[in-house]
Coordinates of N, CA and C and ligand atoms in Angstrom, one line a residue:
M73 N 17.5 11.5 -13.8 CA 16.4 12.4 -14.0 C 15.3 12.3 -13.0
L74 N 14.9 13.4 -12.4 CA 13.8 13.3 -11.4 C 12.5 12.9 -12.0
K75 N 12.2 13.5 -13.2 CA 10.9 13.2 -13.8 C 10.9 12.0 -14.7
N76 N 9.7 11.5 -15.0 CA 9.7 10.4 -16.0 C 10.0 10.8 -17.4
S77 N 10.5 9.9 -18.2 CA 10.7 10.2 -19.6 C 9.9 9.2 -20.4
A78 N 9.9 9.4 -21.7 CA 9.2 8.4 -22.6 C 9.7 7.0 -22.4
L79 N 11.0 6.9 -21.9 CA 11.7 5.6 -21.8 C 11.6 5.0 -20.4
N80 N 11.7 5.9 -19.4 CA 11.9 5.4 -18.0 C 11.1 6.1 -17.0
Y81 N 10.8 5.4 -15.9 CA 10.3 6.1 -14.7 C 11.5 7.0 -14.1
G82 N 11.2 8.2 -13.7 CA 12.3 9.0 -13.1 C 12.6 8.6 -11.7
T83 N 13.6 9.2 -11.1 CA 14.1 8.9 -9.7 C 12.9 9.0 -8.7
V84 N 12.1 10.0 -8.8 CA 11.1 10.2 -7.8 C 10.1 9.1 -7.9
A85 N 9.6 8.7 -9.1 CA 8.6 7.7 -9.2 C 9.2 6.3 -8.8
R86 N 10.4 6.1 -9.1 CA 11.1 4.8 -8.7 C 11.2 4.7 -7.2
T87 N 11.7 5.8 -6.6 CA 11.8 5.8 -5.1 C 10.5 5.6 -4.5
L88 N 9.4 6.3 -4.9 CA 8.1 6.1 -4.3 C 7.7 4.6 -4.5
H89 N 7.9 4.1 -5.7 CA 7.5 2.7 -6.0 C 8.2 1.7 -5.0
W90 N 9.5 1.8 -5.0 CA 10.2 0.8 -4.2 C 10.1 1.0 -2.7
L91 N 10.0 2.2 -2.3 CA 9.8 2.5 -0.9 C 8.5 1.9 -0.4
T92 N 7.4 2.1 -1.3 CA 6.1 1.6 -0.9 C 6.2 0.0 -0.9
A93 N 6.8 -0.6 -1.9 CA 6.9 -2.0 -1.9 C 7.6 -2.5 -0.6
A94 N 8.7 -1.9 -0.2 CA 9.4 -2.3 1.0 C 8.4 -2.1 2.2
L95 N 7.7 -1.0 2.2 CA 6.8 -0.8 3.4 C 5.7 -1.8 3.4
F96 N 5.2 -2.3 2.3 CA 4.2 -3.3 2.2 C 4.7 -4.6 2.9
L97 N 6.0 -4.9 2.6 CA 6.6 -6.1 3.1 C 6.7 -5.9 4.7
V98 N 7.1 -4.8 5.1 CA 7.2 -4.6 6.6 C 5.8 -4.6 7.2
A99 N 4.8 -4.1 6.6 CA 3.4 -4.1 7.1 C 3.0 -5.5 7.3
Y100 N 3.3 -6.4 6.4 CA 2.9 -7.8 6.4 C 3.7 -8.5 7.5
I101 N 5.0 -8.3 7.5 CA 5.8 -9.0 8.5 C 5.4 -8.6 9.9
A102 N 5.1 -7.3 10.1 CA 4.8 -6.8 11.5 C 3.4 -7.4 11.9
V103 N 2.4 -7.4 11.1 CA 1.1 -7.9 11.5 C 1.1 -9.4 11.7
Y104 N 1.8 -10.1 10.9 CA 1.8 -11.6 11.1 C 2.7 -12.0 12.2
Y105 N 3.8 -11.3 12.4 CA 4.7 -11.5 13.5 C 3.8 -11.4 14.8
R106 N 3.1 -10.3 14.8 CA 2.2 -10.0 16.0 C 1.3 -11.2 16.2
Q107 N 0.6 -11.6 15.1 CA -0.4 -12.6 15.3 C 0.1 -14.0 15.6
W108 N 1.2 -14.4 15.0 CA 1.8 -15.7 15.1 C 2.8 -15.9 16.2
F109 N 3.6 -14.9 16.5 CA 4.7 -15.1 17.4 C 4.7 -14.3 18.7
T110 N 3.6 -13.5 18.9 CA 3.7 -12.8 20.2 C 2.4 -13.1 21.0
V111 N 2.5 -12.8 22.3 CA 1.5 -13.1 23.2 C 0.7 -11.8 23.5
P112 N -0.7 -11.8 23.4 CA -1.4 -10.6 23.6 C -1.0 -9.9 24.9
K113 N -1.1 -8.6 24.8 CA -0.8 -7.7 26.0 C 0.7 -7.6 26.4
T114 N 1.6 -8.1 25.6 CA 3.0 -8.0 25.9 C 3.5 -6.8 25.1
S115 N 4.7 -6.3 25.4 CA 5.2 -5.1 24.7 C 5.6 -5.5 23.3
Q116 N 6.0 -6.7 23.0 CA 6.3 -7.1 21.6 C 5.1 -7.0 20.8
N117 N 4.0 -7.5 21.4 CA 2.7 -7.5 20.7 C 2.3 -6.1 20.3
W118 N 2.5 -5.2 21.2 CA 2.1 -3.8 21.1 C 3.0 -3.1 20.0
T119 N 4.3 -3.4 20.2 CA 5.3 -2.7 19.3 C 5.0 -3.2 17.8
A120 N 4.7 -4.5 17.6 CA 4.5 -5.0 16.3 C 3.2 -4.4 15.7
L121 N 2.2 -4.2 16.6 CA 1.0 -3.5 16.1 C 1.3 -2.1 15.7
Q122 N 2.0 -1.4 16.5 CA 2.3 0.0 16.3 C 3.2 0.2 15.0
L123 N 4.0 -0.8 14.8 CA 4.8 -0.8 13.6 C 3.9 -0.9 12.3
H124 N 3.0 -1.9 12.4 CA 2.0 -2.1 11.3 C 1.2 -0.8 11.1
L125 N 0.7 -0.1 12.1 CA -0.1 1.1 12.0 C 0.8 2.2 11.4
S126 N 2.0 2.4 11.9 CA 2.9 3.5 11.5 C 3.3 3.3 10.0
V127 N 3.6 2.0 9.6 CA 4.0 1.8 8.2 C 2.7 2.0 7.3
G128 N 1.6 1.5 7.8 CA 0.3 1.7 7.0 C 0.0 3.2 6.7
I129 N 0.2 4.0 7.8 CA -0.1 5.4 7.6 C 0.9 6.1 6.7
S130 N 2.2 5.6 6.7 CA 3.2 6.1 5.8 C 2.9 5.8 4.4
I131 N 2.3 4.6 4.2 CA 2.0 4.2 2.8 C 0.9 5.1 2.3
A132 N -0.1 5.5 3.2 CA -1.2 6.4 2.8 C -0.6 7.8 2.3
V133 N 0.4 8.3 3.1 CA 1.0 9.6 2.7 C 1.7 9.4 1.4
L134 N 2.5 8.3 1.2 CA 3.2 8.1 0.0 C 2.3 8.0 -1.2
V135 N 1.2 7.4 -1.1 CA 0.3 7.2 -2.2 C -0.3 8.5 -2.7
V136 N -0.5 9.4 -1.7 CA -1.0 10.8 -2.1 C 0.0 11.5 -2.9
L137 N 1.3 11.5 -2.4 CA 2.4 12.1 -3.1 C 2.5 11.5 -4.5
R138 N 2.4 10.2 -4.5 CA 2.6 9.5 -5.8 C 1.5 9.9 -6.8
I139 N 0.3 10.0 -6.4 CA -0.8 10.4 -7.3 C -0.5 11.8 -7.8
I140 N -0.1 12.7 -6.9 CA 0.2 14.1 -7.3 C 1.3 14.1 -8.3
W141 N 2.4 13.4 -8.0 CA 3.6 13.3 -8.9 C 3.2 12.7 -10.2
N142 N 2.4 11.7 -10.2 CA 1.9 11.1 -11.5 C 1.3 12.1 -12.4
R143 N 0.5 12.9 -11.8 CA -0.3 13.9 -12.6 C 0.6 15.0 -13.2
M144 N 1.8 15.1 -12.6 CA 2.7 16.2 -13.1 C 3.7 15.5 -14.1
N145 N 3.5 14.3 -14.4 CA 4.5 13.5 -15.3 C 3.8 12.8 -16.4
I146 N 4.6 12.5 -17.5 CA 4.1 11.6 -18.5 C 4.4 10.2 -18.0
Q147 N 3.7 9.2 -18.6 CA 4.0 7.8 -18.3 C 5.0 7.3 -19.4
P148 N 6.0 6.5 -19.0 CA 6.9 5.9 -20.0 C 6.0 5.1 -21.0
H149 N 6.5 5.1 -22.3 CA 5.8 4.3 -23.3 C 5.7 2.8 -22.9
P150 N 4.6 2.2 -23.1 CA 4.5 0.7 -22.8 C 5.4 -0.1 -23.8
E151 N 5.8 -1.2 -23.4 CA 6.6 -2.1 -24.3 C 5.6 -2.7 -25.3
P152 N 6.2 -3.1 -26.5 CA 5.3 -3.6 -27.5 C 4.5 -4.9 -26.9
G153 N 3.3 -5.0 -27.3 CA 2.5 -6.2 -26.8 C 1.1 -6.0 -27.4
T154 N 0.3 -7.1 -27.2 CA -1.0 -7.0 -27.8 C -1.8 -5.9 -27.0
R155 N -2.9 -5.5 -27.6 CA -3.8 -4.5 -27.0 C -4.3 -5.0 -25.7
L156 N -4.6 -6.3 -25.7 CA -5.2 -6.9 -24.5 C -4.2 -6.9 -23.3
A157 N -2.9 -7.2 -23.7 CA -1.8 -7.3 -22.6 C -1.7 -5.9 -22.1
Q158 N -1.7 -4.8 -22.9 CA -1.5 -3.5 -22.4 C -2.7 -3.0 -21.6
L159 N -3.9 -3.5 -22.0 CA -5.1 -3.2 -21.2 C -5.0 -3.9 -19.8
G160 N -4.5 -5.1 -19.9 CA -4.3 -5.9 -18.6 C -3.4 -5.2 -17.7
A161 N -2.3 -4.7 -18.2 CA -1.3 -4.0 -17.4 C -1.9 -2.7 -16.8
K162 N -2.7 -2.0 -17.6 CA -3.3 -0.8 -17.1 C -4.3 -1.1 -15.9
A163 N -5.1 -2.2 -16.2 CA -6.1 -2.6 -15.2 C -5.4 -3.1 -13.9
G164 N -4.3 -3.8 -14.1 CA -3.5 -4.2 -12.9 C -3.0 -3.1 -12.1
H165 N -2.4 -2.1 -12.8 CA -1.9 -0.9 -12.0 C -3.0 -0.1 -11.3
L166 N -4.2 -0.1 -12.0 CA -5.3 0.6 -11.4 C -5.7 -0.2 -10.1
A167 N -5.8 -1.5 -10.2 CA -6.2 -2.3 -9.1 C -5.2 -2.1 -7.9
L168 N -3.9 -2.0 -8.3 CA -2.9 -1.8 -7.2 C -3.1 -0.4 -6.5
Y169 N -3.5 0.6 -7.3 CA -3.8 1.9 -6.7 C -5.0 1.8 -5.8
V170 N -6.0 1.0 -6.2 CA -7.2 0.8 -5.4 C -6.8 0.2 -4.0
I171 N -5.9 -0.8 -4.0 CA -5.5 -1.4 -2.7 C -4.6 -0.4 -1.9
L172 N -3.8 0.3 -2.7 CA -2.9 1.3 -2.0 C -3.7 2.3 -1.2
I173 N -4.9 2.6 -1.7 CA -5.7 3.6 -1.0 C -6.6 2.8 0.0
A174 N -7.3 1.8 -0.5 CA -8.3 1.1 0.4 C -7.7 0.5 1.6
M175 N -6.5 -0.1 1.6 CA -5.9 -0.8 2.7 C -5.6 0.2 3.9
P176 N -4.9 1.3 3.6 CA -4.6 2.2 4.7 C -5.9 2.9 5.2
V177 N -6.9 3.2 4.3 CA -8.1 3.8 4.8 C -8.9 2.9 5.7
T178 N -9.1 1.6 5.2 CA -9.9 0.7 6.0 C -9.2 0.4 7.3
G179 N -7.8 0.3 7.2 CA -7.1 0.1 8.4 C -7.3 1.2 9.5
Y180 N -7.2 2.4 9.0 CA -7.3 3.5 9.9 C -8.7 3.6 10.5
L181 N -9.7 3.5 9.6 CA -11.1 3.7 10.0 C -11.5 2.6 11.1
G182 N -11.0 1.4 10.9 CA -11.4 0.3 11.7 C -10.6 0.1 13.0
T183 N -9.6 0.9 13.2 CA -8.7 0.6 14.4 C -9.1 1.4 15.6
G184 N -9.2 0.7 16.7 CA -9.7 1.3 18.0 C -8.6 1.8 18.8
V185 N -7.4 1.9 18.3 CA -6.3 2.6 19.1 C -5.6 3.7 18.3
A186 N -5.0 4.6 19.0 CA -4.3 5.7 18.3 C -3.0 5.1 17.7
T187 N -2.4 5.8 16.7 CA -1.1 5.3 16.2 C 0.0 6.2 16.8
D188 N 0.9 5.5 17.4 CA 2.1 6.2 17.9 C 3.1 6.1 16.8
W189 N 3.1 7.1 15.9 CA 3.9 7.0 14.6 C 5.4 6.8 14.8
F190 N 5.8 5.6 14.6 CA 7.2 5.2 14.9 C 7.7 5.7 16.3
F191 N 6.8 5.8 17.2 CA 7.0 6.2 18.6 C 7.5 7.7 18.6
L192 N 7.1 8.5 17.6 CA 7.6 9.9 17.5 C 6.4 10.8 17.9
F193 N 5.2 10.6 17.3 CA 4.1 11.5 17.6 C 2.8 10.7 17.4
E194 N 1.7 11.2 18.0 CA 0.5 10.4 18.0 C -0.5 10.9 16.9
V195 N -1.0 9.9 16.2 CA -2.1 10.2 15.2 C -3.4 9.7 15.9
P196 N -4.3 10.6 16.1 CA -5.5 10.1 16.9 C -6.3 9.1 16.1
K197 N -6.9 8.2 16.9 CA -7.8 7.1 16.2 C -9.0 7.8 15.6
F198 N -9.5 7.1 14.6 CA -10.7 7.7 13.9 C -11.8 8.0 14.8
S199 N -12.1 7.1 15.7 CA -13.3 7.3 16.6 C -13.2 8.5 17.5
D200 N -12.0 9.1 17.6 CA -11.8 10.3 18.4 C -11.8 11.6 17.6
T201 N -12.2 11.5 16.3 CA -12.1 12.7 15.4 C -13.6 13.2 15.2
W202 N -13.6 14.5 14.8 CA -14.9 15.1 14.6 C -15.6 14.4 13.4
L203 N -14.8 13.9 12.5 CA -15.4 13.2 11.3 C -16.2 12.0 11.7
F204 N -15.7 11.3 12.7 CA -16.4 10.1 13.1 C -17.7 10.5 13.7
E205 N -17.7 11.6 14.5 CA -19.0 12.0 15.2 C -19.9 12.5 14.1
A206 N -19.4 13.2 13.1 CA -20.3 13.8 12.1 C -20.8 12.7 11.2
L207 N -19.9 11.9 10.7 CA -20.4 10.9 9.6 C -21.0 9.6 10.2
V208 N -20.3 9.0 11.1 CA -20.7 7.7 11.6 C -21.8 7.8 12.7
Q209 N -21.5 8.5 13.7 CA -22.5 8.6 14.8 C -23.7 9.4 14.3
G210 N -23.4 10.6 13.8 CA -24.5 11.5 13.4 C -25.2 11.0 12.1
G211 N -24.4 10.8 11.1 CA -24.9 10.4 9.8 C -25.5 9.0 9.7
L212 N -24.7 8.0 10.1 CA -25.1 6.6 10.0 C -25.8 6.1 11.2
G213 N -25.7 6.9 12.3 CA -26.3 6.5 13.6 C -25.7 5.2 14.1
M214 N -24.4 5.0 13.9 CA -23.7 3.7 14.3 C -22.7 4.0 15.4
S215 N -22.5 3.0 16.3 CA -21.4 3.1 17.2 C -20.2 2.6 16.6
F216 N -19.0 2.8 17.2 CA -17.7 2.4 16.6 C -17.7 0.9 16.4
E217 N -18.3 0.1 17.4 CA -18.3 -1.3 17.4 C -19.1 -1.8 16.2
E218 N -20.2 -1.2 15.9 CA -21.0 -1.6 14.7 C -20.3 -1.2 13.4
F219 N -19.7 0.0 13.4 CA -19.0 0.5 12.2 C -17.8 -0.3 11.8
E220 N -17.1 -0.8 12.9 CA -15.8 -1.4 12.6 C -15.9 -2.8 11.9
V221 N -17.1 -3.5 12.1 CA -17.3 -4.8 11.6 C -17.1 -4.9 10.1
P222 N -17.9 -4.2 9.3 CA -17.6 -4.3 7.8 C -16.3 -3.8 7.4
V223 N -15.8 -2.7 8.1 CA -14.5 -2.1 7.7 C -13.4 -3.1 7.9
D224 N -13.4 -3.7 9.1 CA -12.4 -4.7 9.5 C -12.5 -5.9 8.5
F225 N -13.7 -6.2 8.1 CA -13.8 -7.4 7.2 C -13.1 -7.1 5.9
I226 N -13.3 -5.9 5.4 CA -12.6 -5.6 4.1 C -11.1 -5.6 4.3
H227 N -10.6 -4.9 5.4 CA -9.2 -4.8 5.7 C -8.5 -6.2 5.8
K228 N -9.2 -7.0 6.7 CA -8.5 -8.3 7.0 C -8.6 -9.3 5.9
Q229 N -9.9 -9.5 5.4 CA -10.1 -10.4 4.3 C -9.3 -10.0 3.1
G230 N -9.4 -8.7 2.8 CA -8.7 -8.2 1.6 C -7.2 -8.4 1.7
G231 N -6.7 -8.0 2.9 CA -5.2 -8.1 3.2 C -4.7 -9.5 3.2
A232 N -5.6 -10.5 3.6 CA -5.1 -11.8 3.7 C -5.2 -12.6 2.3
T233 N -6.0 -12.0 1.4 CA -6.1 -12.7 0.1 C -5.8 -11.8 -1.1
I234 N -6.8 -11.0 -1.5 CA -6.7 -10.2 -2.8 C -5.4 -9.4 -2.9
V235 N -5.0 -8.8 -1.8 CA -3.8 -7.9 -1.9 C -2.6 -8.6 -2.3
W236 N -2.3 -9.7 -1.5 CA -1.0 -10.3 -1.8 C -1.0 -11.1 -3.1
I237 N -2.3 -11.6 -3.5 CA -2.4 -12.3 -4.8 C -2.1 -11.3 -5.9
L238 N -2.6 -10.1 -5.8 CA -2.4 -9.0 -6.8 C -0.9 -8.6 -6.9
I239 N -0.3 -8.5 -5.7 CA 1.1 -8.1 -5.7 C 2.0 -9.2 -6.2
L240 N 1.7 -10.4 -5.9 CA 2.5 -11.5 -6.4 C 2.3 -11.6 -7.9
G241 N 1.1 -11.4 -8.4 CA 0.8 -11.4 -9.8 C 1.6 -10.3 -10.5
H242 N 1.6 -9.1 -9.9 CA 2.3 -8.0 -10.4 C 3.8 -8.2 -10.5
A243 N 4.4 -8.7 -9.4 CA 5.8 -8.9 -9.4 C 6.1 -10.1 -10.4
G244 N 5.3 -11.1 -10.4 CA 5.5 -12.2 -11.4 C 5.5 -11.7 -12.8
A245 N 4.5 -10.8 -13.1 CA 4.4 -10.2 -14.5 C 5.7 -9.5 -14.8
A246 N 6.2 -8.7 -13.8 CA 7.5 -7.9 -14.1 C 8.6 -8.9 -14.4
L247 N 8.7 -10.0 -13.6 CA 9.8 -10.9 -13.9 C 9.6 -11.6 -15.2
Y248 N 8.4 -12.0 -15.5 CA 8.1 -12.6 -16.8 C 8.6 -11.7 -18.0
H249 N 8.2 -10.4 -17.9 CA 8.7 -9.5 -18.9 C 10.2 -9.5 -19.0
H250 N 10.8 -9.5 -17.8 CA 12.3 -9.3 -17.8 C 13.0 -10.6 -18.3
Y251 N 12.6 -11.7 -17.8 CA 13.4 -12.9 -18.1 C 12.8 -13.7 -19.3
V252 N 11.5 -13.6 -19.6 CA 11.0 -14.4 -20.7 C 10.9 -13.5 -21.9
L253 N 10.1 -12.4 -21.8 CA 9.9 -11.5 -23.0 C 11.2 -10.7 -23.2
Q254 N 12.0 -10.6 -22.2 CA 13.2 -9.8 -22.3 C 13.0 -8.4 -22.8
D255 N 12.0 -7.7 -22.3 CA 11.8 -6.3 -22.7 C 12.2 -5.4 -21.6
R256 N 11.9 -4.1 -21.7 CA 12.4 -3.1 -20.7 C 11.5 -2.8 -19.6
T257 N 10.4 -3.6 -19.4 CA 9.4 -3.3 -18.4 C 10.0 -3.1 -17.0
L258 N 10.9 -4.0 -16.6 CA 11.5 -4.0 -15.2 C 12.6 -2.9 -15.2
V259 N 13.3 -2.8 -16.3 CA 14.5 -1.9 -16.4 C 14.0 -0.4 -16.2
K260 N 12.8 -0.1 -16.7 CA 12.2 1.2 -16.6 C 12.0 1.6 -15.2
M261 N 11.8 0.6 -14.3 CA 11.5 0.9 -12.9 C 12.8 0.7 -12.0
T262 N 13.9 0.2 -12.7 CA 15.1 0.0 -11.9 C 16.3 0.8 -12.4
T263 N 17.1 0.2 -13.2 CA 18.4 0.9 -13.6 C 18.1 2.0 -14.7
G264 N 17.1 1.8 -15.5 CA 16.9 2.7 -16.6 C 17.8 2.5 -17.8
R265 N 18.6 1.4 -17.7 CA 19.6 1.1 -18.8 C 19.0 1.0 -20.1
E266 N 19.6 1.5 -21.2 CA 19.0 1.5 -22.5 C 19.4 0.2 -23.3
Ligands
HEM1732 C1 -1.1 -0.7 2.8 C2 -1.3 -0.7 4.1 C3 -1.8 -1.9 4.9 C4 -1.8 -3.2 4.6 C5 -1.3 -3.9 3.3 C6 -2.4 -3.9 5.7 C7 -2.5 -5.3 5.8 C8 -3.0 -6.0 6.9 C9 -3.1 -7.4 7.0 C10 -2.6 -8.4 6.0 C11 -3.7 -7.7 8.2 C12 -3.9 -9.1 8.8 C13 -5.2 -9.7 8.3 C14 -5.5 -11.0 9.0 O1 -5.8 -10.9 10.2 O2 -5.3 -12.0 8.3 C15 -4.0 -6.4 8.9 C16 -4.5 -6.3 10.1 C17 -4.7 -5.1 10.8 N1 -4.4 -3.8 10.3 FE1 -3.6 -3.4 8.5 N2 -2.7 -3.0 6.7 C18 -2.4 -1.7 6.2 C19 -2.6 -0.5 6.8 C20 -3.2 -0.4 8.1 C21 -3.4 0.9 8.8 C22 -3.0 2.3 8.2 C23 -3.9 0.6 10.0 C24 -4.3 1.5 11.1 C25 -3.9 2.8 11.3 C26 -4.1 -0.9 10.1 C27 -4.6 -1.5 11.1 C28 -4.7 -2.9 11.2 C29 -5.2 -3.6 12.4 C30 -5.6 -3.0 13.7 C31 -5.2 -5.0 12.1 C32 -5.5 -6.1 13.0 C33 -4.3 -6.6 13.7 C34 -4.4 -7.9 14.4 O3 -5.5 -8.4 14.5 O4 -3.3 -8.4 14.8 N3 -3.6 -1.4 8.9 N4 -3.6 -5.4 8.0
HEM1733 C1 9.0 -7.2 -5.9 C2 7.9 -6.5 -6.1 C3 7.6 -5.6 -7.3 C4 8.1 -5.6 -8.5 C5 9.2 -6.5 -9.1 C6 7.5 -4.5 -9.2 C7 7.7 -4.1 -10.5 C8 7.1 -3.1 -11.2 C9 7.5 -2.7 -12.6 C10 8.5 -3.3 -13.4 C11 6.7 -1.7 -12.9 C12 6.6 -0.9 -14.3 C13 5.6 -1.6 -15.1 C14 5.2 -0.9 -16.4 O1 5.5 0.3 -16.6 O2 4.5 -1.5 -17.2 C15 5.8 -1.4 -11.8 C16 4.8 -0.4 -11.7 C17 3.9 -0.3 -10.7 N1 3.9 -1.0 -9.5 FE1 5.2 -2.4 -9.0 N2 6.5 -3.9 -8.4 C18 6.6 -4.6 -7.2 C19 5.8 -4.3 -6.1 C20 4.8 -3.4 -6.1 C21 3.9 -3.2 -4.9 C22 4.0 -3.8 -3.6 C23 3.0 -2.2 -5.3 C24 1.8 -1.6 -4.6 C25 1.0 -2.3 -3.8 C26 3.3 -1.9 -6.7 C27 2.6 -1.0 -7.5 C28 2.9 -0.6 -8.8 C29 2.1 0.5 -9.5 C30 0.9 1.2 -9.0 C31 2.8 0.6 -10.7 C32 2.4 1.6 -11.9 C33 3.4 2.6 -12.0 C34 3.3 3.7 -11.0 O3 2.3 4.5 -10.9 O4 4.2 3.8 -10.1 N3 4.4 -2.6 -7.1 N4 6.1 -2.3 -10.8

């Protein structure tokens, strides 16, 4: 079934979820490969950066589609649990949506190079857009160098700490539900088996 049911996430929601999860992994591998294993100004260094940017922008597109799709769907019923646990799960999902939006946005706003999207076409860098001139130069009266400091801080510090802690917590919770509580939380997002 393409759409969600009371029991399961549908094929579209599942595909968007797992594709995004895989792209997160690639975004992390690309950026840390660049930082730890490549020499600045080499083609490997540039390719790894462009892969990070391309994947990050793709995540932004997918999250927009996902929010639209969510609004057209019901959410599967939560598994039995205390009110607090259900509230915790809701808050966790909301926090994941916040990072799904904040990471690509801060990444894009704070990057001083254009994205060569999977080496297929170019996405102009933010400082080359009319929005930058209108909002940052005109509105805030800041240069790109001044503007990128706080934005990069959020992207890099957030990416290096909060984001992966949240994701590991989320994946850990899913596995806890599956193996310890033995409920359908993970099944709803995978096989849908009853
Ligand atoms: C969900 C999407 C994204 C995630 C999870 C993510 C995560 C990260 C992480 C973990 C770092 C390294 C932080 C550190 O230095 O310890 C980083 C760096 C960076 N990100 Fe992202 N990012 C995403 C999207 C983007 C996008 C869309 C762009 C730009 C179009 C971007 C541009 C950059 C740049 C330029 C760096 C610095 C690279 C370096 O210093 O080697 N990111 N990002
Ligand atoms: C191995 C990694 C992952 C596992 C095992 C996993 C597992 C799950 C499961 C079982 C659900 C359904 C939970 C429920 O309905 O109560 C879910 C939902 C969700 N997951 Fe993950 N997930 C993983 C990675 C990620 C990543 C990387 C993100 C995004 C950064 C993410 C974001 C979400 C969101 C926002 C939901 C709420 C449902 C929706 O709107 O799609 N997950 N995940």
